Short mmCIF file of C-alpha atoms in Angstrom, two decimals:
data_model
loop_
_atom_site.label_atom_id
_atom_site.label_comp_id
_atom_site.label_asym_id
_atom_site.label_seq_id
_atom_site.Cartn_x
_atom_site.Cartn_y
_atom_site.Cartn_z
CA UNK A 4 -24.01 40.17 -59.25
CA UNK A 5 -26.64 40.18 -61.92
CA UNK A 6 -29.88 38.18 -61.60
CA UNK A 7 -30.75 36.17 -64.20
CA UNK A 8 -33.92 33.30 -65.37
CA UNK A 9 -33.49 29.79 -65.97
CA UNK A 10 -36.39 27.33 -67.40
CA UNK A 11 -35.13 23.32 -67.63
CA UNK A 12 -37.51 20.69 -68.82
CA UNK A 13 -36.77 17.58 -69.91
CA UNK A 14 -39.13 14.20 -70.75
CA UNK A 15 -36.95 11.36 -71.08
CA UNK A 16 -35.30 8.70 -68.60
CA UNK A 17 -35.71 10.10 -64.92
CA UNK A 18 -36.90 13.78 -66.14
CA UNK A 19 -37.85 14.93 -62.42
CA UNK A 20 -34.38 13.59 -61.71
CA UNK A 21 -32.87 15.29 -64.54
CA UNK A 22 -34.58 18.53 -64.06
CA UNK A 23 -33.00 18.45 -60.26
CA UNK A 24 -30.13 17.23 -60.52
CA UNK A 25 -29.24 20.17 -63.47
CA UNK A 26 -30.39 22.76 -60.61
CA UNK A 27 -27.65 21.48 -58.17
CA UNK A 28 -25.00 20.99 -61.01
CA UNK A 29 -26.09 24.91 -61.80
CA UNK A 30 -25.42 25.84 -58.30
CA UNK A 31 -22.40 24.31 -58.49
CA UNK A 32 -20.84 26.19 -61.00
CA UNK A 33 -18.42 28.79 -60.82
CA UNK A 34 -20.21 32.26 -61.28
CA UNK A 35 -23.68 31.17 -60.30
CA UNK A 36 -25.66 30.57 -57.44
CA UNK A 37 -29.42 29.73 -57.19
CA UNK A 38 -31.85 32.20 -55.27
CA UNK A 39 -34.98 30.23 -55.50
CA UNK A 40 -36.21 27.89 -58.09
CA UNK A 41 -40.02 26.69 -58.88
CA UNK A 42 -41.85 23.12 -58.11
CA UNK A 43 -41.74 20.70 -60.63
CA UNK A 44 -44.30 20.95 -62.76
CA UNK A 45 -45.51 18.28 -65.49
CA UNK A 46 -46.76 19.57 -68.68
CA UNK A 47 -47.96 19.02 -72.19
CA UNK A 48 -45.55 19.00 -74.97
CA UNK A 49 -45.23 21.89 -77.15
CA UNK A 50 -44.36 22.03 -80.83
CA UNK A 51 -44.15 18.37 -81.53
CA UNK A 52 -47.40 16.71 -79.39
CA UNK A 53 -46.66 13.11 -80.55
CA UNK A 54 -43.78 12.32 -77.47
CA UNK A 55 -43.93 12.23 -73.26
CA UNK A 56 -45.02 14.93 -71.03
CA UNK A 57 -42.25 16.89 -69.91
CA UNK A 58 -40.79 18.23 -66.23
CA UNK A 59 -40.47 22.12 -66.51
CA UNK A 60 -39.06 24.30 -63.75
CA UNK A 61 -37.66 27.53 -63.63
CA UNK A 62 -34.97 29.27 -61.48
CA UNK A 63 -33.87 32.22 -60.36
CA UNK A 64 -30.13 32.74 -60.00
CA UNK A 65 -27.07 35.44 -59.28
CA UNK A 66 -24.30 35.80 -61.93
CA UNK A 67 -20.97 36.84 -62.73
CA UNK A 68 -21.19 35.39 -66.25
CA UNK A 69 -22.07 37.23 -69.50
CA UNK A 70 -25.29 36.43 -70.79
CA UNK A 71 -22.66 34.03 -73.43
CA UNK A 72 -20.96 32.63 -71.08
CA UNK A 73 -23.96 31.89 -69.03
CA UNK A 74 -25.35 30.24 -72.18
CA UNK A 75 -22.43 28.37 -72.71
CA UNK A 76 -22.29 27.03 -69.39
CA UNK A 77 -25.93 25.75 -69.47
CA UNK A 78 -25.12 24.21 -73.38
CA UNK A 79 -22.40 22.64 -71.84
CA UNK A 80 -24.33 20.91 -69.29
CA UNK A 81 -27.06 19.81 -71.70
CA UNK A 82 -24.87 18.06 -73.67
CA UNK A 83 -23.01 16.70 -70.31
CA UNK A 84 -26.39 15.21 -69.03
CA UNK A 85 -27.03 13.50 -72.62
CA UNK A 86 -28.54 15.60 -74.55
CA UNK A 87 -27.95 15.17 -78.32
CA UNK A 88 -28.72 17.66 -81.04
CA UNK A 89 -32.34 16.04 -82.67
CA UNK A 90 -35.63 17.33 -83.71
CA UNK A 91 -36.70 20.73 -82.64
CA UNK A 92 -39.36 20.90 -79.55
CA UNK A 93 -38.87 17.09 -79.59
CA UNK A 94 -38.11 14.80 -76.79
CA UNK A 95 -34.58 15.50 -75.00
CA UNK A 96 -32.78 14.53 -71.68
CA UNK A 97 -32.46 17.80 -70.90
CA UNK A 98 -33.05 21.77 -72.08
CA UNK A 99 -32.09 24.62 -70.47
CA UNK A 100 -33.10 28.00 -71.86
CA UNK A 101 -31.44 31.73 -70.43
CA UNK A 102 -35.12 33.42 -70.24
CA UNK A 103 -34.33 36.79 -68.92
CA UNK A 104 -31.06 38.90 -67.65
CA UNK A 105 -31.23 41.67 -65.71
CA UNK A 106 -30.27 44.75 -67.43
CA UNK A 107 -29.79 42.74 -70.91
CA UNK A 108 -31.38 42.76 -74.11
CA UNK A 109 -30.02 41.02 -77.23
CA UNK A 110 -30.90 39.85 -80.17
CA UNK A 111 -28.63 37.57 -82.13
CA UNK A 112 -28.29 34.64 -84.18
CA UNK A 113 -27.33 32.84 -80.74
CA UNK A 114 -29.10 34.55 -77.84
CA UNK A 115 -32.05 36.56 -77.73
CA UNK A 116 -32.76 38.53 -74.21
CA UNK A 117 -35.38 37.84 -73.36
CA UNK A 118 -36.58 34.82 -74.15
CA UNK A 119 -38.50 35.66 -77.61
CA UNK A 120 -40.98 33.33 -76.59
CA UNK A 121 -41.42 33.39 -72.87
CA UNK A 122 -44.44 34.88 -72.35
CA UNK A 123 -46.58 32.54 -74.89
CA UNK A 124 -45.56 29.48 -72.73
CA UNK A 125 -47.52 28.29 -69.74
CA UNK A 126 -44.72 25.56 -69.08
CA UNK A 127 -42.34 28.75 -68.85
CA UNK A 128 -44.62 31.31 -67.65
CA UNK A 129 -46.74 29.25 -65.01
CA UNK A 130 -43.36 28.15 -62.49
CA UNK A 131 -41.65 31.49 -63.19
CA UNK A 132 -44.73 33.49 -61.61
CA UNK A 133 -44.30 31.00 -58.88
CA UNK A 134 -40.92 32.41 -58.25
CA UNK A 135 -41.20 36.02 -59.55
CA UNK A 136 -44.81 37.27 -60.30
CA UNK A 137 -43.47 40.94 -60.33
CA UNK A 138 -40.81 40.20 -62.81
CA UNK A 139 -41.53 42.19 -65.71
CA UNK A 140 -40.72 41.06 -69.33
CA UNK A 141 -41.59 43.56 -72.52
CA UNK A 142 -44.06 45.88 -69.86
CA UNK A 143 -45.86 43.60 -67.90
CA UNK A 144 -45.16 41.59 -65.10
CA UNK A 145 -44.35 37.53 -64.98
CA UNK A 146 -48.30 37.41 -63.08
CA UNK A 147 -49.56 39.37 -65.87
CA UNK A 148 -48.58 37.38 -68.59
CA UNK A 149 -49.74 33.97 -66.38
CA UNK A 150 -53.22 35.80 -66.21
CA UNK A 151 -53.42 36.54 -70.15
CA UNK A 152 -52.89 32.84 -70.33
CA UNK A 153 -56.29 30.87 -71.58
CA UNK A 154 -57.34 29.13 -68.87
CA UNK A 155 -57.10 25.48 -70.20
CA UNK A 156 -52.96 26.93 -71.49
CA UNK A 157 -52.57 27.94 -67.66
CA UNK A 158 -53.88 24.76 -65.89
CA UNK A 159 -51.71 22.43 -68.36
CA UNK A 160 -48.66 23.08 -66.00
CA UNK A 161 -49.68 20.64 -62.76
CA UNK A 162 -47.26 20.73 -60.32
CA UNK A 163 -45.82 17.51 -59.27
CA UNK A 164 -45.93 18.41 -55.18
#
């Protein structure tokens, strides 16, 4: 079994809802199984600031999957919960991005491992160091990157509970 990173956000219709209920279809699916995921956390848009807050979370799984098959499988279940291809960083039902893979590095036209642009993102890096501080992504760990954060970037993901 290979260990992998999950972040899902989402910021329209029920997004707390959406955000969960993707974590227990995850768990459901054949090849994974969830070790621990994050709170909720509500945060500022990114990219595109003129739509809702979103719901971010992040997850920590076990695999049998390739990293694309993994990726397929959470593409999949976008689209399944209503997501529809539109604007990029824009408002969506759903997103769920492959962040990190243990043992894995890639870098394609379809998956990059990691994430290229994990560790610039408080709504990625802020529930991840919830759930795995001494994961460490291109030399330093998940708690090092929350710490370079500014401290206005860091305090823009509020947990919900």
């Amino acid at each position: 079994m290979t260990r992998v990173a999950l972040a899902l956000g989402a910021n329209l219709g029920d997004a707390a809802g959406n955000v969960s209920l993707a974590l227990l279809k995850l768990d459901d699916a054949d090849g994974l199984t969830l070790i621990k995921s994050s709170r909720l956390y509500r945060t500022p848009p990114w990219g595109v600031e003129d739509q809702p807050d979103f719901i971010n979370a992040c997850a920590l799984f076990e695999t049998q999957l390739s990293p694309e098959a993994l990726l397929a499988l959470c593409k999949g279940l976008e689209t399944e919960m209503g997501r529809v291809p539109g604007e990029r960083w824009g408002p969506r039902l759903m997103d769920i991005d492959l962040l990190w893979m243990e043992g894995e590095t890639r870098a394609s036209e379809g998956l990059t491992l990691p994430h290229p642009r994990m560790t610039e993102r408080a709504f990625v890096l802020v529930p991840l160091g919830e759930i795995a501080p001494d994961l460490v992504i291109d030399g330093t760990s998940v708690a090092g990157h929350v710490g370079a954060l500014s401290d206005d970037d860091r305090c823009s993901a509020v947990p919900l509970v």
